[in-house]
Tab-separated table of C-alpha atoms in Angstrom:
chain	number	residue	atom	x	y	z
A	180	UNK	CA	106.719	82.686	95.364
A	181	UNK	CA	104.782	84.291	92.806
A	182	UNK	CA	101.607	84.953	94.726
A	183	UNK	CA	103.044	85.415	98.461
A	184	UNK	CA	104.642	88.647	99.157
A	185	UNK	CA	101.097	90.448	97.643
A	186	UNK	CA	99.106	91.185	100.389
A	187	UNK	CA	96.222	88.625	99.070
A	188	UNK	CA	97.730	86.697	96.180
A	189	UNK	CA	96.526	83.244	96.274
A	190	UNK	CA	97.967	79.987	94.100
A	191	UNK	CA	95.470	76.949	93.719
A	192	UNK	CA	97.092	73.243	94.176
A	193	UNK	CA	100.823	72.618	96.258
A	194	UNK	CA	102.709	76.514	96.323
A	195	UNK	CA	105.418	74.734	97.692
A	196	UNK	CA	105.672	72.785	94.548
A	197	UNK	CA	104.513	75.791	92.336
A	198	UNK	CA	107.041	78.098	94.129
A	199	UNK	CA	109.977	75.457	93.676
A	200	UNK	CA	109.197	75.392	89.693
A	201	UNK	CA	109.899	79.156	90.016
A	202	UNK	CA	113.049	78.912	92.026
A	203	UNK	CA	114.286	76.482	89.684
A	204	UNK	CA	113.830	78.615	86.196
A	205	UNK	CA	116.636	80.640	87.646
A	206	UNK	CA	120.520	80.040	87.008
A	207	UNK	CA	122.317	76.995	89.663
A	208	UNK	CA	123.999	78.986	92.198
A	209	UNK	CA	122.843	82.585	90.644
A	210	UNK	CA	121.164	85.192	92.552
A	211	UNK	CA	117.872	84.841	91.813
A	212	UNK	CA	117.503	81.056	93.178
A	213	UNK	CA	120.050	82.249	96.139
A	214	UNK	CA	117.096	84.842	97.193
A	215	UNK	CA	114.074	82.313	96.643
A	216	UNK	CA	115.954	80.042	99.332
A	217	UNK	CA	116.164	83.326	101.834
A	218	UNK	CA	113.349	83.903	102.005
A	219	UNK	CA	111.766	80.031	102.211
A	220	UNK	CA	110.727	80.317	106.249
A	221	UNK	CA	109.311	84.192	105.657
A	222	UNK	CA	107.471	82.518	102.602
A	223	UNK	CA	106.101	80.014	104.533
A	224	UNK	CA	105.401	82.652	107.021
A	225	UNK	CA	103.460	84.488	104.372
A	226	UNK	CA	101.373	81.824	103.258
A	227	UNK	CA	99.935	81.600	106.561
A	228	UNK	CA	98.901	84.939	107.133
A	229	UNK	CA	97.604	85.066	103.825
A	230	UNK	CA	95.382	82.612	104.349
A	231	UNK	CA	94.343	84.033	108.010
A	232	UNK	CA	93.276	87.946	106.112
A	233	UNK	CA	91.335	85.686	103.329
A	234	UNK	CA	89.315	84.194	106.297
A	235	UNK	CA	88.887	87.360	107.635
A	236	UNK	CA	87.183	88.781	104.863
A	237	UNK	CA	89.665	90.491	103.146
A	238	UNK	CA	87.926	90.553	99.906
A	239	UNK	CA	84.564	91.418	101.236
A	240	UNK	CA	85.317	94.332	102.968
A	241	UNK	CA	87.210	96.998	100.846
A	242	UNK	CA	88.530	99.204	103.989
A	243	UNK	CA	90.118	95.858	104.843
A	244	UNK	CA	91.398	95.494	101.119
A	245	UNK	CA	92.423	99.220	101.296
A	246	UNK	CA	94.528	99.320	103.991
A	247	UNK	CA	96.810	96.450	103.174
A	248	UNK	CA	97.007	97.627	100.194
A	249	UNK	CA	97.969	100.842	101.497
A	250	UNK	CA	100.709	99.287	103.621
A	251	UNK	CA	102.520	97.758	100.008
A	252	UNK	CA	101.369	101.136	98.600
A	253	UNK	CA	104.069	103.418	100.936
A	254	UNK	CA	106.751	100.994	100.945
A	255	UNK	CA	106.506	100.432	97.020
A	256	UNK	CA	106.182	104.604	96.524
A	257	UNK	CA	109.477	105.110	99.165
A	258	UNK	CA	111.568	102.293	97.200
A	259	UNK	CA	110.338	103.990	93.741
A	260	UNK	CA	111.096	107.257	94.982
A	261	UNK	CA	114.543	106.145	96.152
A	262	UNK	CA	115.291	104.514	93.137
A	263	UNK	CA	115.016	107.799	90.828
A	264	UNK	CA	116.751	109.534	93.440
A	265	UNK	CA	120.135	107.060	93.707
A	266	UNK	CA	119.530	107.319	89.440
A	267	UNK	CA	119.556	110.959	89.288
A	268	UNK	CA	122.384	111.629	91.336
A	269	UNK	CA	124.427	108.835	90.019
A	270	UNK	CA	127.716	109.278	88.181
A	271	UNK	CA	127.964	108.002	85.065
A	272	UNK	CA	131.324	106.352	85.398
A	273	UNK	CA	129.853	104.344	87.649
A	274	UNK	CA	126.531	102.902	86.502
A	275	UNK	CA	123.918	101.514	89.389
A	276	UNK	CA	122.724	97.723	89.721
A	277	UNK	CA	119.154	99.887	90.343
A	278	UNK	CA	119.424	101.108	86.799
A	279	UNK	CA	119.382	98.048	85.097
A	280	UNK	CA	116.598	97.052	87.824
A	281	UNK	CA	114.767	100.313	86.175
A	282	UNK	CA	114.640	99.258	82.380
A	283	UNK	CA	112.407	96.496	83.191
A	284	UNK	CA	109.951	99.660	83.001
A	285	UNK	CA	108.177	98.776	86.056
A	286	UNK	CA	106.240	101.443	88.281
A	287	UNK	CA	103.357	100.654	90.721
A	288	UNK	CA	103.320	103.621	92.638
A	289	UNK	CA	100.564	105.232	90.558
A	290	UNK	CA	98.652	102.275	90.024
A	291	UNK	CA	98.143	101.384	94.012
A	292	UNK	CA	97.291	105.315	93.979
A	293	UNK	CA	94.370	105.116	91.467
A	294	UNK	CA	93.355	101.592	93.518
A	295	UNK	CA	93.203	103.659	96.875
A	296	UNK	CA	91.195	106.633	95.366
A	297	UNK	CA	88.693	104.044	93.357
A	298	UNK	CA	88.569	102.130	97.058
A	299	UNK	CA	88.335	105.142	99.783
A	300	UNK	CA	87.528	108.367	97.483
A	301	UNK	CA	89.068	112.236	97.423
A	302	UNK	CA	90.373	111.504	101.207
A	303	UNK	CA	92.306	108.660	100.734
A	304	UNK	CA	95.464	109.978	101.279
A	305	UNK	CA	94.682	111.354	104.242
A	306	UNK	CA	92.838	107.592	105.449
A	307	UNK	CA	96.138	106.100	104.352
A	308	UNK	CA	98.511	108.371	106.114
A	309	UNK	CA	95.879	107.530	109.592
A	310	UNK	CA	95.987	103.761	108.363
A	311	UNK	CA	100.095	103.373	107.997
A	312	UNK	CA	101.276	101.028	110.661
A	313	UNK	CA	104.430	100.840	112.809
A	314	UNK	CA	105.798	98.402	110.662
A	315	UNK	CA	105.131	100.135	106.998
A	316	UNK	CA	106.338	103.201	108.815
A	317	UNK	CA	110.106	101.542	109.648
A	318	UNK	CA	109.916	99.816	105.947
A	319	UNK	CA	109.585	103.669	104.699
A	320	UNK	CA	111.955	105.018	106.470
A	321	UNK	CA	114.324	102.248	105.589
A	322	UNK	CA	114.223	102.516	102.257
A	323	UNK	CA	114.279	106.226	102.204
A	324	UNK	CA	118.027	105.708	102.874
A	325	UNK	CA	118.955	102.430	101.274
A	326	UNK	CA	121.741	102.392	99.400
A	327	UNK	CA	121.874	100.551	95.405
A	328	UNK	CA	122.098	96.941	96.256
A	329	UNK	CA	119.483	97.218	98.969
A	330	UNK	CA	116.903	98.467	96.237
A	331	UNK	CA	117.656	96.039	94.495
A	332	UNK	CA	116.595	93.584	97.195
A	333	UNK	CA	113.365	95.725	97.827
A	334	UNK	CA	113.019	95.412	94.399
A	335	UNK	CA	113.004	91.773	94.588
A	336	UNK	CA	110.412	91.455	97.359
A	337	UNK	CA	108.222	94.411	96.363
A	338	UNK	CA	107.881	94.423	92.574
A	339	UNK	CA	108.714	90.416	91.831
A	340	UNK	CA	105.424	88.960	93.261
A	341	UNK	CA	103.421	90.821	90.997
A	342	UNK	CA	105.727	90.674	87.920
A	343	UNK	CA	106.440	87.170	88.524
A	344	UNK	CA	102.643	85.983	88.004
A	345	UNK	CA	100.893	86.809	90.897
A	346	UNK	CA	99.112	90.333	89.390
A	347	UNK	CA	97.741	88.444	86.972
A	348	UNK	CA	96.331	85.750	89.087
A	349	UNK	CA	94.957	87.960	91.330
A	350	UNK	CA	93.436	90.762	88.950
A	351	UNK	CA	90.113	88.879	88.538
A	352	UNK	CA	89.256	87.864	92.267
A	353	UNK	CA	89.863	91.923	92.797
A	354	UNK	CA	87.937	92.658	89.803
A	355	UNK	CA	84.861	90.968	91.164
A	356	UNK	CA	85.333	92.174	94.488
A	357	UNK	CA	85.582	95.901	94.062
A	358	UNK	CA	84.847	96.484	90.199
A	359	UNK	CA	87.780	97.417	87.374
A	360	UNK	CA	88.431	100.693	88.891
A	361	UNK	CA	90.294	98.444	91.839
A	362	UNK	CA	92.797	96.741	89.258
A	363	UNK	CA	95.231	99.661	88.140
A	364	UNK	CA	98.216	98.039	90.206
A	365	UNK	CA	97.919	95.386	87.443
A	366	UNK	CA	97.747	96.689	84.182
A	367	UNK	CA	101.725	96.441	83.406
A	368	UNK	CA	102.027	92.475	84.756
A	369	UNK	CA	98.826	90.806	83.098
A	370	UNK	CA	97.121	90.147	79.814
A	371	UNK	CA	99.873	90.916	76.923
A	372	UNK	CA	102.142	93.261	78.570
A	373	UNK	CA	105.841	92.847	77.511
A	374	UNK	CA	104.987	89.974	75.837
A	375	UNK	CA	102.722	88.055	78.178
A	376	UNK	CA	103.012	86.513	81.792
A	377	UNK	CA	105.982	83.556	80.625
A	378	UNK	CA	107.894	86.784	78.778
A	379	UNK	CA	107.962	88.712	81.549
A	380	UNK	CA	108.850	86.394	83.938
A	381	UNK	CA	111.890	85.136	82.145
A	382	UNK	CA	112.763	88.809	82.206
A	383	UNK	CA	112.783	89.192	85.605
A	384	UNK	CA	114.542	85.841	86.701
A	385	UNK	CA	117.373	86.454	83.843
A	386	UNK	CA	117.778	90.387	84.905
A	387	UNK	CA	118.596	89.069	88.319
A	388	UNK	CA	120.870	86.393	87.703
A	389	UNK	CA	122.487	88.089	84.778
A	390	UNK	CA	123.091	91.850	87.223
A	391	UNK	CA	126.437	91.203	88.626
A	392	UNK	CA	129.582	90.421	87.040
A	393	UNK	CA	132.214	87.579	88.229
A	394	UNK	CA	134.532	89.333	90.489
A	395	UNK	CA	135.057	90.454	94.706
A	396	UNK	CA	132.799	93.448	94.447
A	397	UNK	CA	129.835	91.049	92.759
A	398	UNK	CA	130.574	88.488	95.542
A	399	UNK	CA	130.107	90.992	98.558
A	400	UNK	CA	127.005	92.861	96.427
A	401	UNK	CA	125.302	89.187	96.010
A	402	UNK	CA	125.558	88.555	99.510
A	403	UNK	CA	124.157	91.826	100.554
A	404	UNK	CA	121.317	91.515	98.302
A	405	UNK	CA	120.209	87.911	99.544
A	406	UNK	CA	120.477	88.938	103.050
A	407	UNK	CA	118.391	92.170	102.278
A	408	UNK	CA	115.836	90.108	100.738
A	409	UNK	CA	115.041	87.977	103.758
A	410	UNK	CA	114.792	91.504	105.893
A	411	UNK	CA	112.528	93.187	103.444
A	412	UNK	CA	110.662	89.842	103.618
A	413	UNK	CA	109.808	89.953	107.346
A	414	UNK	CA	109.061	93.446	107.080
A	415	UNK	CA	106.372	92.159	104.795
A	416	UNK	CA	104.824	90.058	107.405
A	417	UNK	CA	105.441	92.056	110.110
A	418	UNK	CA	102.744	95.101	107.728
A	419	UNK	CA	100.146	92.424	107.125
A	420	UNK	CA	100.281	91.175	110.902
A	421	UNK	CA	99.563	95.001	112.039
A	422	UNK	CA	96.537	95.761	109.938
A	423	UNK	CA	93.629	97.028	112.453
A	424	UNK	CA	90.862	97.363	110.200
A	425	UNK	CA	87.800	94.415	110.255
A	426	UNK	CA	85.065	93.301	107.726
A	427	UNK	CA	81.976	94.928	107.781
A	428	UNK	CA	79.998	92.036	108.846
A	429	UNK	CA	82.018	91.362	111.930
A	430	UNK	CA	79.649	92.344	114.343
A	431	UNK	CA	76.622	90.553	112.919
A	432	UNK	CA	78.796	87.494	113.030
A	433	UNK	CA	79.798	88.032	116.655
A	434	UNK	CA	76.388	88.746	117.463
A	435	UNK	CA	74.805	85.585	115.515
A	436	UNK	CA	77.558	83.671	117.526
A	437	UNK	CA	76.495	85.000	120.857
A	438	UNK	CA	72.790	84.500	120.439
A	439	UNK	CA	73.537	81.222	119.138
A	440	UNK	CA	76.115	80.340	122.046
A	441	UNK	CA	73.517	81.812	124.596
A	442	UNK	CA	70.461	79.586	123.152
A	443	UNK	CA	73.106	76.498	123.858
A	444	UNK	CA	73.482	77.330	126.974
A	445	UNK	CA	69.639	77.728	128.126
A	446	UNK	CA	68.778	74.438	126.216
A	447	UNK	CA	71.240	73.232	128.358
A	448	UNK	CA	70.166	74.245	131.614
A	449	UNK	CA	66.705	74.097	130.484
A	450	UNK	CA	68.050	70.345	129.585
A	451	UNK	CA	69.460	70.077	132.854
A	452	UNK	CA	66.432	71.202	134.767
A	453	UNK	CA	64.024	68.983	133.493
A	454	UNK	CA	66.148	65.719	133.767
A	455	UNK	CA	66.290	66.888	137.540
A	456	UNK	CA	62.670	67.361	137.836
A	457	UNK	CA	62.046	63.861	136.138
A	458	UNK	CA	64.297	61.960	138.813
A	459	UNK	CA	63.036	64.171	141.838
A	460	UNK	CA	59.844	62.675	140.755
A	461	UNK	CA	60.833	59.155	140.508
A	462	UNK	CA	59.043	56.581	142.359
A	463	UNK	CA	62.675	55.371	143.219
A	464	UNK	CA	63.934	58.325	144.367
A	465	UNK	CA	64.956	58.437	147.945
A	466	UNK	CA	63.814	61.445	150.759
């Protein structure tokens, strides 16, 4: 789980396995292992089309890299955004689940900003705004209006990949793509930061399974959340499965594939022509 939900986190050896181990450093029957098993099918889901943008070049092609990035970039600024506003016009009598979320003193909103300018330029804000998708559009405008427990669930899907471990898996593959400029998204979930990738993963996993208390309210608020994480989830996939933009070298490929598929073809009727020329000639062939 720790390198899915990011549009190109990757995990060497079995993520099954890998994403089990993470499951299982939460609490038996707490919240945090009750979302990991929501969203099992969209992870697998995630995985695959992971795997499909890597083969398509995600990495070597920086528009490509930029505009799922972009996607993640407006939900991630709408849920931030919503979060400070639910915060602000909270009453104090009644404190928020999406405060506590807050003192984990996350914030990747300016981070994927700096990434898009460093990718696109000055304009990128206006190529992002052209480049937002049907499906990033709906996740916007859903969490422009969710309510406390459903940021926290946002929070889960949108935040927890990279604080989990995935930023700082992926930091160096983007490094050497695009150059250190790319990498600002990062900078809070690798190297040191609060403590170091085990610290801040025990964090996380404890935040969530220590947020509610042990009465009705929690019970109906925990179910909420779980079922909020699997529909944030497949709003996920449903962003990386509507990207439009191709690698550079896409039409050099196509074209080496045609000239290649096109030599095939006259060998083989070139093939074909000759072996009928050699039995035509035959001395056994027949008038």
């Amino acid at each position: 789980w720790s390198t899915t939900y990011h549009p190109i986190n990757t995990m060497s050896g079995n993520e099954d396995d890998q994403t089990d181990r993470v499951r299982n450093q939460g609490k038996a029957d707490g919240l945090f292992r009750a979302c990991m098993d929501e969203i099992r099918s969209s992870h697998t889901t995630g995985q695959a089309l992971r795997t499909a943008t890597l083969a398509a070049g995600l990495l070597s092609d920086r528009c490509c890299y930029a505009e799922l990035l972009g996607q993640f970039y407006v939900a991630t600024a709408a849920l931030e955004k919503r979060m400070d506003e639910l915060i602000k016009n909270s009453d104090d009598k009644k404190p928020l689940l999406v405060d506590k979320v807050k003192k984990l003193g996350y914030s990747f909103t300016s981070g994927y900003e700096n990434d898009l300018q460093a990718l696109l330029g000055q304009e990128w804000k206006s190529i992002i705004k052209s480049w937002t998708t049907e499906p990033a559009k709906q996740y916007v405008q859903r969490l422009e209006t969710a309510n406390d427990v459903e940021c926290v669930a946002a929070t889960f899907i949108l935040h927890g990949p990279l604080v989990i471990g995935g930023g700082a898996m992926l930091k160096p593959r983007v490094e050497r793509a695009f150059g250190e400029s790319a990498t600002n998204v990062f900078e809070d979930v690798t190297g040191t930061a609060k403590g170091g990738r085990s610290s801040r993963r025990r964090e996380f996993i404890d935040l969530y399974d220590s947020l509610l208390h042990n009465d009705s309210v929690a019970k109906e608020q925990f179910a909420t959340i779980v079922e909020k994480c699997g529909e944030f989830m497949k709003l996920n996939n449903q962003m990386m499965l509507a990207v439009r933009q191709k690698p550079w070298w896409r039409t050099y490929v196509a074209a080496s594939a045609a000239a290649i598929v096109s030599a095939l073809v006259w060998r083989i009727v070139a093939t074909s022509a000759e072996s009928s020329t050699m039995t035509n000639s035959s001395p056994n062939a027949t008038a």
